Amino acid sequence: MIVFQQPWAFVFLPLPLLVTWLMGAYHTPRAALRVSVFQQLVNLTGHRPARGALILKRNVWQQLGVLCSWVAIVAALAQPVWLGEPKVQQLPGRDLMLAVDLSGSMDSQDFVLRSQPPMQRLAGVKRVVMDFVAQRDGDRLGLIVFGNAPYLQVPFTEDHQLFLDLLNEAQTRMAGPKTMLGDAIGLGVNHFRGSDASDTDATKASRSTGRTPKQKVLLLLTDGNDSGSRVPPLDAAKVAADNDIVIHTIAVGDPQAVGEEAMDMDSLKGISAQTGGVFFEAQSGDQLRTVMDELEKLEPQLNDSISYRPQRQLFFWPLGLGLVVQLLVQCGLAGVHVKPGRVPGAATLPGRQ
C-alpha cells in the first residue's frame, strides 16, 4: 500500500495558477524604430495606430508536459512510501535465570521419574527443566552452574534450544564437588544488573493476572548446603531483594541426608522469603514436575509484542519522472519555431494578415 508521509504538500498543486492570476504574463519591453513615412502609412491604411505586442503561445503538448512535471514534483515532495505487510515481533517478557547445583551429591542414583528406575539426580532435573522451558515462550533464559565456584553457562538469551543444549552438556563435579550457594546467588545478581528487562511489561501483565509479576526471577536448584561461599547465602539474598530479584528455591535432595550432603532447609526457606519467592521440596521427578507447574502459575508468561510495517521510500520515482518530462519539454522548445500571436486591434499593413 502506498501512503504519503507529507500529504500537506499537495496544497502546492494550484500554485502555478495562483501565480499566473496574481502576477499576469511576463512582459519584455522592446524599443521601436519610428520611420519618417509612418504617418503616411497610417493614412493609406486607414487604421488607427495602437500599441502592438507579441504573445508567445504554447501548444497542447507543452502545456501537458509542464502540468505533469509540476504534479510529479509535488508528489515527490509529499514523500510517498510503500508499506509492507504488518510484522509482529515478540518482546521478552521476563529474565529467568536457572542456577543448577553440580556438586558431587547430584550424582546420587535416587531420583525417580514416572515410575521409572531410579536415575541420577542431575539427569532427572534436566528432563523436568526441559519440559518447563518448553512452556516459557517469550522469556529470556540464562543458566548458572555451580560447585566449588559459580559459572555463567548461558547468558540471557531468547534461543531456548541453545539453553537446553548447554544444560544437557552439564555434568556433575565439572564445577567442583562443593556447593557454593551464596556465590551462585551473587553471580546471578551481577548478571541481572546488566539485564534490560523493562517494568512496562510487568505493568501490563499485572492487569490480567491480578498480581504484579517480577521481571527478574532466579530458580535455585540444589541438593545440599553452602560449603563456604565468600558471601553467605542469606546476605546474597538480601542483595538480590534490593535489586528486585525474586528467588524461588527448590530442594531436590534427600531431606534425611546427614553430613556434607545434608540440606540446609532453613537457609533455602530464608532465601526465598527474603526475596518474595517460594520454597519447594522435590524428592522425585513427579514432585519436581509439580513444582514447575506451580512456578508456571506464580510466574505466568508475559505475552507482549510490537507490530510494525516495513517502509520503502518511493519519492525518487515521481521526482525522476518530473525531471524527465521537463527535459522533454525543453527539448521540444529548442526544436520548434514559436509562432507569435497578435493583440487584437493592433495596426497591420496592407497584405499582412
Tab-separated table of C-alpha atoms in Angstrom:
chain	number	residue	atom	x	y	z
A	1	MET	CA	0.000	0.000	0.000
A	2	ILE	CA	1.259	3.463	-0.920
A	3	VAL	CA	0.839	6.319	1.557
A	4	PHE	CA	2.158	9.877	1.642
A	5	GLN	CA	4.089	10.926	4.734
A	6	GLN	CA	3.669	14.643	3.950
A	7	PRO	CA	0.211	14.908	2.327
A	8	TRP	CA	0.054	18.629	3.090
A	9	ALA	CA	2.444	19.139	0.142
A	10	PHE	CA	-0.469	18.745	-2.271
A	11	VAL	CA	-1.639	22.245	-1.324
A	12	PHE	CA	1.063	23.461	-3.728
A	13	LEU	CA	-0.699	21.948	-6.756
A	14	PRO	CA	-2.672	25.142	-7.642
A	15	LEU	CA	0.380	27.343	-7.007
A	16	PRO	CA	1.165	27.964	-10.737
A	17	LEU	CA	-2.422	29.094	-11.399
A	18	LEU	CA	-2.283	31.374	-8.371
A	19	VAL	CA	0.998	32.929	-9.510
A	20	THR	CA	-0.358	33.472	-13.036
A	21	TRP	CA	-3.515	35.101	-11.693
A	22	LEU	CA	-1.676	37.417	-9.297
A	23	MET	CA	1.277	38.375	-11.467
A	24	GLY	CA	-0.067	38.046	-15.015
A	25	ALA	CA	2.029	37.399	-18.105
A	26	TYR	CA	5.667	38.354	-18.198
A	27	HIS	CA	6.298	41.489	-20.300
A	28	THR	CA	9.546	42.281	-22.097
A	29	PRO	CA	9.532	45.867	-23.455
A	30	ARG	CA	11.493	46.473	-26.642
A	31	ALA	CA	12.499	49.733	-28.334
A	32	ALA	CA	10.810	50.534	-31.682
A	33	LEU	CA	12.198	52.483	-34.608
A	34	ARG	CA	9.938	55.281	-35.812
A	35	VAL	CA	10.304	55.979	-39.546
A	36	SER	CA	9.562	59.276	-41.321
A	37	VAL	CA	6.856	57.752	-43.506
A	38	PHE	CA	4.923	56.270	-40.568
A	39	GLN	CA	2.100	58.822	-40.739
A	40	GLN	CA	1.728	58.362	-44.485
A	41	LEU	CA	1.389	54.615	-43.981
A	42	VAL	CA	-1.290	55.187	-41.368
A	43	ASN	CA	-3.205	57.458	-43.704
A	44	LEU	CA	-3.001	54.918	-46.508
A	45	THR	CA	-4.280	52.030	-44.422
A	46	GLY	CA	-6.981	53.995	-42.668
A	47	HIS	CA	-6.269	52.251	-39.339
A	48	ARG	CA	-5.800	53.999	-36.064
A	49	PRO	CA	-2.357	53.284	-34.566
A	50	ALA	CA	-2.347	51.154	-31.387
A	51	ARG	CA	0.265	49.560	-29.188
A	52	GLY	CA	1.434	46.209	-30.528
A	53	ALA	CA	2.616	43.103	-28.696
A	54	LEU	CA	3.692	39.549	-29.441
A	55	ILE	CA	2.215	36.757	-27.310
A	56	LEU	CA	4.168	33.522	-27.215
A	57	LYS	CA	1.726	30.632	-27.182
A	58	ARG	CA	2.469	27.074	-26.064
A	59	ASN	CA	0.976	24.151	-27.855
A	60	VAL	CA	-1.097	21.492	-26.074
A	61	TRP	CA	1.824	19.083	-25.590
A	62	GLN	CA	3.948	21.738	-23.955
A	63	GLN	CA	1.158	22.621	-21.545
A	64	LEU	CA	0.555	18.958	-20.659
A	65	GLY	CA	4.276	18.417	-20.142
A	66	VAL	CA	4.611	21.350	-17.765
A	67	LEU	CA	1.485	20.239	-15.865
A	68	CYS	CA	2.686	16.636	-15.488
A	69	SER	CA	6.131	17.785	-14.413
A	70	TRP	CA	4.701	20.016	-11.679
A	71	VAL	CA	2.330	17.320	-10.389
A	72	ALA	CA	5.193	14.798	-10.248
A	73	ILE	CA	7.446	17.183	-8.310
A	74	VAL	CA	4.677	17.922	-5.791
A	75	ALA	CA	4.032	14.174	-5.409
A	76	ALA	CA	7.730	13.637	-4.663
A	77	LEU	CA	7.596	16.423	-2.078
A	78	ALA	CA	4.722	14.567	-0.360
A	79	GLN	CA	7.174	11.669	0.277
A	80	PRO	CA	5.329	8.571	-0.960
A	81	VAL	CA	6.289	5.308	0.777
A	82	TRP	CA	5.332	1.683	0.238
A	83	LEU	CA	4.042	-0.047	3.394
A	84	GLY	CA	4.673	-3.780	3.529
A	85	GLU	CA	2.634	-6.413	5.331
A	86	PRO	CA	2.433	-5.986	9.140
A	87	LYS	CA	5.101	-7.906	11.047
A	88	VAL	CA	4.770	-8.924	14.693
A	89	GLN	CA	7.788	-9.156	16.976
A	90	GLN	CA	7.530	-10.882	20.338
A	91	LEU	CA	9.116	-8.980	23.208
A	92	PRO	CA	10.894	-10.845	26.008
A	93	GLY	CA	8.569	-10.715	28.974
A	94	ARG	CA	10.902	-11.828	31.744
A	95	ASP	CA	14.514	-12.635	32.526
A	96	LEU	CA	14.589	-16.111	34.078
A	97	MET	CA	17.874	-17.447	35.429
A	98	LEU	CA	18.331	-21.077	36.487
A	99	ALA	CA	21.124	-21.888	38.935
A	100	VAL	CA	21.803	-25.644	38.954
A	101	ASP	CA	23.902	-27.428	41.559
A	102	LEU	CA	26.605	-29.667	40.007
A	103	SER	CA	28.170	-30.857	43.262
A	104	GLY	CA	29.116	-34.490	43.757
A	105	SER	CA	25.879	-35.317	45.587
A	106	MET	CA	23.882	-34.597	42.393
A	107	ASP	CA	25.337	-37.867	41.073
A	108	SER	CA	23.225	-39.923	43.501
A	109	GLN	CA	21.013	-42.527	41.777
A	110	ASP	CA	17.854	-41.942	43.838
A	111	PHE	CA	15.741	-39.704	41.625
A	112	VAL	CA	12.504	-41.389	40.491
A	113	LEU	CA	10.608	-40.085	37.463
A	114	ARG	CA	7.221	-41.523	36.475
A	115	SER	CA	7.747	-44.990	37.963
A	116	GLN	CA	10.988	-45.403	36.035
A	117	PRO	CA	14.056	-46.962	37.655
A	118	PRO	CA	15.936	-44.540	39.918
A	119	MET	CA	18.175	-42.213	37.944
A	120	GLN	CA	20.836	-39.646	38.612
A	121	ARG	CA	19.502	-36.512	40.307
A	122	LEU	CA	21.031	-34.199	37.706
A	123	ALA	CA	19.596	-36.258	34.833
A	124	GLY	CA	16.126	-36.090	36.376
A	125	VAL	CA	16.431	-32.339	36.867
A	126	LYS	CA	17.411	-31.913	33.211
A	127	ARG	CA	14.331	-33.776	31.994
A	128	VAL	CA	11.900	-31.765	34.086
A	129	VAL	CA	13.601	-28.462	33.227
A	130	MET	CA	13.297	-29.273	29.512
A	131	ASP	CA	9.508	-29.563	29.853
A	132	PHE	CA	9.422	-26.346	31.872
A	133	VAL	CA	11.450	-24.415	29.281
A	134	ALA	CA	9.080	-25.542	26.519
A	135	GLN	CA	6.340	-23.505	28.236
A	136	ARG	CA	8.401	-20.317	28.627
A	137	ASP	CA	7.887	-18.718	25.230
A	138	GLY	CA	8.633	-15.017	25.467
A	139	ASP	CA	11.134	-15.322	28.353
A	140	ARG	CA	14.859	-14.799	28.146
A	141	LEU	CA	16.647	-17.685	29.838
A	142	GLY	CA	20.047	-17.870	31.484
A	143	LEU	CA	21.964	-20.692	33.163
A	144	ILE	CA	24.403	-20.709	36.077
A	145	VAL	CA	26.124	-23.908	37.183
A	146	PHE	CA	27.937	-24.015	40.496
A	147	GLY	CA	30.130	-26.280	42.574
A	148	ASN	CA	33.397	-25.012	44.048
A	149	ALA	CA	32.547	-21.753	42.249
A	150	PRO	CA	29.672	-20.453	40.142
A	151	TYR	CA	29.987	-20.155	36.366
A	152	LEU	CA	27.762	-18.425	33.847
A	153	GLN	CA	26.994	-21.195	31.380
A	154	VAL	CA	24.392	-19.313	29.300
A	155	PRO	CA	23.856	-15.534	29.401
A	156	PHE	CA	20.299	-14.307	28.917
A	157	THR	CA	19.060	-15.427	25.527
A	158	GLU	CA	15.827	-15.980	23.642
A	159	ASP	CA	17.377	-19.027	21.966
A	160	HIS	CA	15.830	-21.732	24.148
A	161	GLN	CA	17.391	-24.540	22.121
A	162	LEU	CA	20.856	-23.181	22.872
A	163	PHE	CA	19.925	-23.079	26.554
A	164	LEU	CA	18.826	-26.728	26.507
A	165	ASP	CA	21.901	-27.870	24.582
A	166	LEU	CA	24.282	-26.323	27.098
A	167	LEU	CA	22.204	-27.606	30.018
A	168	ASN	CA	22.475	-31.142	28.637
A	169	GLU	CA	26.252	-30.782	28.461
A	170	ALA	CA	26.472	-30.051	32.191
A	171	GLN	CA	27.947	-32.891	34.273
A	172	THR	CA	28.332	-33.427	37.994
A	173	ARG	CA	31.616	-32.240	39.534
A	174	MET	CA	32.520	-30.266	36.373
A	175	ALA	CA	32.461	-27.177	38.609
A	176	GLY	CA	33.895	-28.991	41.621
A	177	PRO	CA	32.409	-31.210	44.347
A	178	LYS	CA	31.354	-28.424	46.732
A	179	THR	CA	28.214	-26.258	46.879
A	180	MET	CA	28.933	-22.509	46.820
A	181	LEU	CA	25.314	-21.463	47.171
A	182	GLY	CA	25.858	-17.846	48.192
A	183	ASP	CA	28.375	-17.190	45.425
A	184	ALA	CA	25.923	-18.576	42.849
A	185	ILE	CA	23.282	-16.092	44.014
A	186	GLY	CA	25.849	-13.282	43.857
A	187	LEU	CA	26.779	-14.146	40.276
A	188	GLY	CA	23.104	-14.154	39.351
A	189	VAL	CA	22.632	-10.697	40.887
A	190	ASN	CA	25.591	-9.301	38.939
A	191	HIS	CA	24.236	-10.684	35.688
A	192	PHE	CA	20.741	-9.375	36.343
A	193	ARG	CA	22.150	-5.880	36.772
A	194	GLY	CA	23.097	-5.941	33.105
A	195	SER	CA	19.676	-7.162	32.091
A	196	ASP	CA	17.435	-4.811	30.097
A	197	ALA	CA	14.117	-6.154	31.431
A	198	SER	CA	11.572	-3.325	31.458
A	199	ASP	CA	8.970	-2.506	34.055
A	200	THR	CA	6.426	-1.670	31.344
A	201	ASP	CA	5.841	-5.326	30.549
A	202	ALA	CA	5.250	-6.112	34.218
A	203	THR	CA	2.652	-3.394	34.493
A	204	LYS	CA	0.721	-4.747	31.515
A	205	ALA	CA	0.746	-8.293	32.828
A	206	SER	CA	-0.412	-7.281	36.299
A	207	ARG	CA	-3.730	-6.053	34.867
A	208	SER	CA	-4.637	-9.500	33.567
A	209	THR	CA	-3.204	-11.683	36.343
A	210	GLY	CA	-4.148	-9.611	39.368
A	211	ARG	CA	-0.555	-9.935	40.601
A	212	THR	CA	2.494	-7.892	39.775
A	213	PRO	CA	4.875	-10.416	38.214
A	214	LYS	CA	8.554	-9.858	38.788
A	215	GLN	CA	10.732	-9.215	35.795
A	216	LYS	CA	13.824	-10.847	37.289
A	217	VAL	CA	13.459	-14.393	38.565
A	218	LEU	CA	16.123	-16.822	39.776
A	219	LEU	CA	15.345	-20.537	40.171
A	220	LEU	CA	17.838	-22.151	42.523
A	221	LEU	CA	18.024	-25.967	42.331
A	222	THR	CA	20.279	-27.643	44.887
A	223	ASP	CA	20.515	-30.797	46.974
A	224	GLY	CA	22.961	-29.638	49.633
A	225	ASN	CA	24.043	-26.789	51.859
A	226	ASP	CA	26.511	-23.971	51.429
A	227	SER	CA	30.135	-25.104	51.557
A	228	GLY	CA	31.738	-21.799	52.496
A	229	SER	CA	30.790	-19.106	49.995
A	230	ARG	CA	32.550	-15.761	50.205
A	231	VAL	CA	29.079	-14.222	50.558
A	232	PRO	CA	26.708	-16.079	52.925
A	233	PRO	CA	23.509	-17.198	51.160
A	234	LEU	CA	21.196	-15.039	53.282
A	235	ASP	CA	23.360	-11.950	52.719
A	236	ALA	CA	23.361	-12.624	48.981
A	237	ALA	CA	19.575	-12.997	49.100
A	238	LYS	CA	19.291	-9.574	50.746
A	239	VAL	CA	21.286	-8.021	47.889
A	240	ALA	CA	19.022	-9.803	45.410
A	241	ALA	CA	15.938	-8.402	47.120
A	242	ASP	CA	17.411	-4.891	46.913
A	243	ASN	CA	17.707	-5.418	43.143
A	244	ASP	CA	14.081	-6.606	42.783
A	245	ILE	CA	15.110	-10.198	42.069
A	246	VAL	CA	12.770	-12.987	43.147
A	247	ILE	CA	14.456	-16.259	44.115
A	248	HIS	CA	12.474	-19.492	44.156
A	249	THR	CA	14.466	-22.226	45.911
A	250	ILE	CA	13.979	-25.899	45.065
A	251	ALA	CA	15.474	-28.626	47.243
A	252	VAL	CA	15.921	-31.776	45.164
A	253	GLY	CA	17.915	-33.890	47.612
A	254	ASP	CA	17.141	-36.326	50.388
A	255	PRO	CA	15.878	-34.428	53.450
A	256	GLN	CA	17.118	-37.284	55.652
A	257	ALA	CA	20.720	-36.939	54.454
A	258	VAL	CA	23.375	-36.115	57.028
A	259	GLY	CA	26.896	-34.758	56.951
A	260	GLU	CA	28.101	-32.877	53.886
A	261	GLU	CA	25.076	-33.994	51.851
A	262	ALA	CA	22.546	-32.686	54.387
A	263	MET	CA	20.282	-29.926	53.077
A	264	ASP	CA	20.019	-26.626	54.917
A	265	MET	CA	16.255	-26.210	54.642
A	266	ASP	CA	16.211	-23.157	56.875
A	267	SER	CA	18.624	-21.268	54.611
A	268	LEU	CA	16.688	-22.187	51.478
A	269	LYS	CA	13.437	-21.041	53.070
A	270	GLY	CA	15.088	-17.827	54.244
A	271	ILE	CA	16.448	-17.079	50.757
A	272	SER	CA	13.029	-17.376	49.149
A	273	ALA	CA	11.282	-15.495	51.951
A	274	GLN	CA	13.655	-12.506	51.760
A	275	THR	CA	13.156	-12.091	48.015
A	276	GLY	CA	9.409	-12.730	47.824
A	277	GLY	CA	9.864	-16.187	46.343
A	278	VAL	CA	8.628	-19.625	47.340
A	279	PHE	CA	10.476	-22.626	48.759
A	280	PHE	CA	9.755	-26.023	47.203
A	281	GLU	CA	10.850	-29.520	48.110
A	282	ALA	CA	11.055	-32.245	45.466
A	283	GLN	CA	12.337	-35.723	46.257
A	284	SER	CA	11.212	-37.238	42.950
A	285	GLY	CA	10.607	-36.322	39.356
A	286	ASP	CA	6.860	-36.191	39.857
A	287	GLN	CA	7.234	-33.780	42.762
A	288	LEU	CA	9.653	-31.635	40.771
A	289	ARG	CA	7.215	-31.560	37.867
A	290	THR	CA	4.503	-30.378	40.263
A	291	VAL	CA	6.889	-27.680	41.478
A	292	MET	CA	7.456	-26.489	37.913
A	293	ASP	CA	3.702	-26.345	37.353
A	294	GLU	CA	3.364	-24.170	40.451
A	295	LEU	CA	6.133	-21.914	39.184
A	296	GLU	CA	4.263	-21.561	35.904
A	297	LYS	CA	1.312	-20.186	37.867
A	298	LEU	CA	3.466	-17.919	40.015
A	299	GLU	CA	5.401	-16.530	37.052
A	300	PRO	CA	2.945	-16.569	34.110
A	301	GLN	CA	4.101	-15.772	30.618
A	302	LEU	CA	4.146	-12.117	29.635
A	303	ASN	CA	2.994	-12.229	26.033
A	304	ASP	CA	3.810	-8.733	24.874
A	305	SER	CA	4.604	-7.890	21.283
A	306	ILE	CA	5.021	-4.991	18.922
A	307	SER	CA	3.890	-4.776	15.323
A	308	TYR	CA	5.353	-2.681	12.559
A	309	ARG	CA	5.116	-2.321	8.800
A	310	PRO	CA	8.335	-2.119	6.791
A	311	GLN	CA	8.617	1.039	4.692
A	312	ARG	CA	10.291	1.700	1.350
A	313	GLN	CA	10.797	5.236	0.083
A	314	LEU	CA	9.342	5.958	-3.380
A	315	PHE	CA	9.873	9.720	-3.754
A	316	PHE	CA	12.626	9.256	-6.356
A	317	TRP	CA	10.156	7.768	-8.863
A	318	PRO	CA	7.885	10.838	-9.257
A	319	LEU	CA	10.907	13.114	-8.919
A	320	GLY	CA	12.705	11.336	-11.741
A	321	LEU	CA	9.543	11.317	-13.851
A	322	GLY	CA	9.105	15.056	-13.377
A	323	LEU	CA	12.689	15.773	-14.394
A	324	VAL	CA	12.420	13.577	-17.497
A	325	VAL	CA	9.169	15.228	-18.597
A	326	GLN	CA	10.645	18.684	-18.054
A	327	LEU	CA	13.705	17.702	-20.071
A	328	LEU	CA	11.475	16.574	-22.947
A	329	VAL	CA	9.569	19.864	-22.800
A	330	GLN	CA	12.796	21.855	-23.002
A	331	CYS	CA	13.998	19.740	-25.913
A	332	GLY	CA	10.697	20.397	-27.673
A	333	LEU	CA	11.042	24.151	-27.149
A	334	ALA	CA	14.532	24.096	-28.588
A	335	GLY	CA	13.443	22.317	-31.765
A	336	VAL	CA	10.111	24.021	-32.535
A	337	HIS	CA	9.690	27.505	-34.030
A	338	VAL	CA	7.480	29.625	-31.794
A	339	LYS	CA	4.586	31.208	-33.669
A	340	PRO	CA	3.756	34.661	-32.369
A	341	GLY	CA	0.224	35.810	-31.742
A	342	ARG	CA	-1.041	39.359	-32.100
A	343	VAL	CA	-3.030	41.523	-29.763
A	344	PRO	CA	-6.485	42.310	-31.206
A	345	GLY	CA	-6.715	45.847	-32.519
A	346	ALA	CA	-3.038	46.212	-33.391
A	347	ALA	CA	-2.181	48.015	-36.639
A	348	THR	CA	-1.355	45.880	-39.694
A	349	LEU	CA	-0.011	46.715	-43.097
A	350	PRO	CA	-1.893	46.005	-46.318
A	351	GLY	CA	-1.419	42.448	-47.459
A	352	ARG	CA	-0.354	41.307	-43.971
A	353	GLN	CA	-2.888	39.201	-42.086
